[in-house]
Short mmCIF file of C-alpha atoms in Angstrom, two decimals:
data_model
loop_
_atom_site.label_atom_id
_atom_site.label_comp_id
_atom_site.label_asym_id
_atom_site.label_seq_id
_atom_site.Cartn_x
_atom_site.Cartn_y
_atom_site.Cartn_z
CA MET A 45 -0.26 0.14 -29.14
CA ASN A 46 -2.92 -2.18 -27.74
CA THR A 47 -5.47 -0.59 -25.38
CA ASP A 48 -4.76 -3.05 -22.54
CA ILE A 49 -1.08 -2.11 -22.62
CA GLN A 50 -1.94 1.61 -22.68
CA ILE A 51 -4.22 1.22 -19.64
CA THR A 52 -1.57 -0.74 -17.74
CA LYS A 53 1.09 1.82 -18.64
CA GLN A 54 -1.12 4.68 -17.41
CA LEU A 55 -1.91 2.84 -14.16
CA PHE A 56 1.80 2.29 -13.50
CA LEU A 57 2.57 5.93 -14.23
CA ALA A 58 -0.29 7.18 -12.02
CA THR A 59 0.85 4.89 -9.19
CA GLN A 60 4.41 6.21 -9.41
CA LEU A 61 3.19 9.80 -9.33
CA PHE A 62 0.87 9.17 -6.36
CA GLU A 63 3.69 7.50 -4.44
CA LYS A 64 6.01 10.41 -5.24
CA VAL A 65 3.51 12.96 -3.90
CA GLY A 66 2.73 10.74 -0.89
CA ASP A 67 6.42 10.23 -0.13
CA ARG A 68 6.98 14.00 -0.11
CA ILE A 69 4.14 14.55 2.34
CA PHE A 70 4.99 11.58 4.56
CA ALA A 71 8.74 12.40 4.56
CA THR A 72 8.01 15.45 6.74
CA TYR A 73 6.88 12.96 9.40
CA GLY A 74 9.72 10.46 8.87
CA LEU A 75 7.58 8.07 6.82
CA THR A 76 7.21 6.89 3.24
CA PHE A 77 4.04 6.09 1.32
CA LYS A 78 4.38 2.39 2.21
CA THR A 79 5.42 2.83 5.86
CA HIS A 80 2.47 5.20 6.31
CA GLU A 81 0.13 2.58 4.88
CA ILE A 82 1.57 -0.08 7.20
CA LEU A 83 1.18 2.27 10.18
CA LEU A 84 -2.47 2.85 9.20
CA LEU A 85 -3.08 -0.89 8.90
CA ILE A 86 -1.52 -1.59 12.30
CA GLY A 87 -3.63 1.19 13.80
CA GLY A 88 -6.68 -0.42 12.18
CA GLY A 89 -6.06 -3.82 13.74
CA SER A 90 -3.80 -5.67 11.27
CA ASN A 91 -1.06 -6.49 13.69
CA THR A 92 0.94 -9.44 12.36
CA THR A 93 3.45 -9.69 9.55
CA THR A 94 1.20 -12.12 7.68
CA GLU A 95 -1.86 -9.85 7.90
CA LEU A 96 0.18 -6.85 6.76
CA SER A 97 1.74 -8.84 3.91
CA LYS A 98 -1.68 -9.85 2.59
CA SER A 99 -3.14 -6.34 2.93
CA MET A 100 -0.16 -4.62 1.29
CA ASN A 101 0.59 -7.32 -1.29
CA LEU A 102 4.21 -7.30 -0.13
CA THR A 103 6.48 -10.19 0.80
CA LEU A 104 6.96 -11.12 4.45
CA ALA A 105 10.58 -9.94 4.13
CA GLY A 106 9.41 -6.57 2.76
CA ILE A 107 6.98 -6.13 5.66
CA THR A 108 9.66 -7.15 8.17
CA GLN A 109 12.05 -4.57 6.73
CA LYS A 110 9.46 -1.79 6.92
CA THR A 111 8.19 -2.69 10.40
CA LYS A 112 11.78 -2.67 11.68
CA ILE A 113 12.15 0.88 10.32
CA LEU A 114 8.87 1.93 11.96
CA GLU A 115 9.97 0.36 15.24
CA LYS A 116 13.43 1.97 15.12
CA LYS A 117 11.80 5.38 14.56
CA GLY A 118 9.44 4.80 17.48
CA PHE A 119 6.17 4.66 15.49
CA ILE A 120 5.33 1.07 16.49
CA SER A 121 6.29 -1.48 19.09
CA ARG A 122 6.45 -5.22 18.58
CA LYS A 123 5.69 -8.03 20.98
CA ILE A 124 6.20 -11.72 20.55
CA GLY A 125 3.03 -13.80 20.25
CA VAL A 126 1.65 -15.50 23.35
CA ASP A 127 0.24 -18.52 21.52
CA ASP A 128 2.92 -18.76 18.82
CA LEU A 129 6.43 -17.54 19.63
CA ARG A 130 7.22 -17.22 15.91
CA VAL A 131 4.59 -14.49 15.42
CA TRP A 132 5.20 -10.81 16.15
CA HIS A 133 2.33 -8.52 17.08
CA PHE A 134 2.61 -4.79 16.36
CA GLU A 135 1.05 -1.82 18.11
CA VAL A 136 1.08 1.87 17.18
CA THR A 137 2.92 3.96 19.78
CA ASN A 138 1.89 7.43 20.95
CA LYS A 139 4.41 8.88 18.49
CA GLY A 140 2.87 6.81 15.67
CA ALA A 141 -0.67 7.84 16.60
CA LYS A 142 0.38 11.50 16.69
CA ALA A 143 2.03 11.22 13.26
CA LEU A 144 -1.10 9.61 11.78
CA LYS A 145 -3.27 12.35 13.26
CA ASN A 146 -0.99 15.14 11.97
CA ILE A 147 -0.79 13.70 8.45
CA VAL A 148 -4.55 13.57 7.85
CA PHE A 149 -5.07 17.23 6.89
CA PRO A 150 -2.05 17.73 4.57
CA TYR A 151 -2.72 14.37 2.90
CA ALA A 152 -6.41 15.16 2.39
CA LYS A 153 -5.48 18.57 0.97
CA ALA A 154 -2.93 17.04 -1.42
CA THR A 155 -5.30 14.35 -2.66
CA GLY A 156 -7.97 17.01 -3.11
CA ILE A 157 -5.62 18.87 -5.41
CA LEU A 158 -4.74 15.69 -7.29
CA TYR A 159 -8.39 14.98 -8.03
CA SER A 160 -9.63 18.56 -8.40
CA GLU A 161 -10.03 18.13 -12.17
CA PHE A 162 -12.63 15.40 -11.71
CA SER A 163 -16.33 15.65 -10.80
CA GLN A 164 -17.78 13.62 -7.90
CA SER A 165 -19.42 11.38 -10.47
CA GLU A 166 -16.08 10.72 -12.22
CA LYS A 167 -14.39 10.01 -8.87
CA LYS A 168 -17.09 7.49 -7.97
CA GLN A 169 -16.69 5.89 -11.39
CA MET A 170 -12.91 5.65 -10.85
CA LEU A 171 -13.46 3.97 -7.50
CA VAL A 172 -15.78 1.39 -9.03
CA LEU A 173 -13.42 0.63 -11.92
CA LEU A 174 -10.31 0.47 -9.73
CA GLY A 175 -12.17 -1.78 -7.30
CA ARG A 176 -13.09 -4.12 -10.14
CA ILE A 177 -9.50 -4.17 -11.41
CA THR A 178 -8.17 -4.93 -7.93
CA LYS A 179 -10.75 -7.65 -7.32
CA HIS A 180 -10.03 -9.29 -10.69
CA LEU A 181 -6.25 -9.17 -10.31
CA SER A 182 -6.50 -10.51 -6.75
CA SER A 183 -8.59 -13.44 -7.94
CA ILE A 184 -5.95 -14.75 -10.37
CA PRO A 185 -4.12 -17.61 -8.63
CA GLU A 186 -0.38 -17.07 -8.20
CA LYS A 187 0.32 -20.46 -9.77
CA GLN A 188 -1.62 -19.49 -12.91
CA LEU A 189 0.34 -16.22 -13.22
CA LYS A 190 3.68 -18.01 -12.83
CA GLU A 191 2.75 -20.62 -15.46
CA PHE A 192 1.61 -17.92 -17.90
CA ILE A 193 4.73 -15.82 -17.42
CA GLY A 194 6.89 -18.95 -17.73
CA LYS A 195 5.30 -19.75 -21.08
CA LEU A 196 5.93 -16.20 -22.30
CA ALA A 197 9.58 -16.37 -21.27
CA ASN A 198 10.06 -19.62 -23.22
CA LYS A 199 8.78 -18.17 -26.51
#
């Protein structure tokens, strides 16, 4: 099997395993891996559907679905935009802030266990490589990806 395919396969597998562990931790607070990430982003100042969509690499519909869940559970509130009535602005509620605060320690402990096999040097190396992968993948125009995949499908 080609090395590029092996790397991609391992990245997919690692991502699934991280999400599984994250979901187990976050479930005790009524969250999932993705809703926790959205809650963190809102707490950090990303407060519109468009901003969240770009940060999470999710569709607007996917963000809307998850923010509705967070709102229903009382973790965020939403307000209609003052300048543009089509735009919703999100804020973390007291319940959301408390959940984020309470998750920090168990999440840090779990990630510490996940990476306990690696030295600090290896962890820094992983960060650099993953950053480069993310930057490269983010730089590929959507149109170029669609054209490439279309050509593959027609073969």
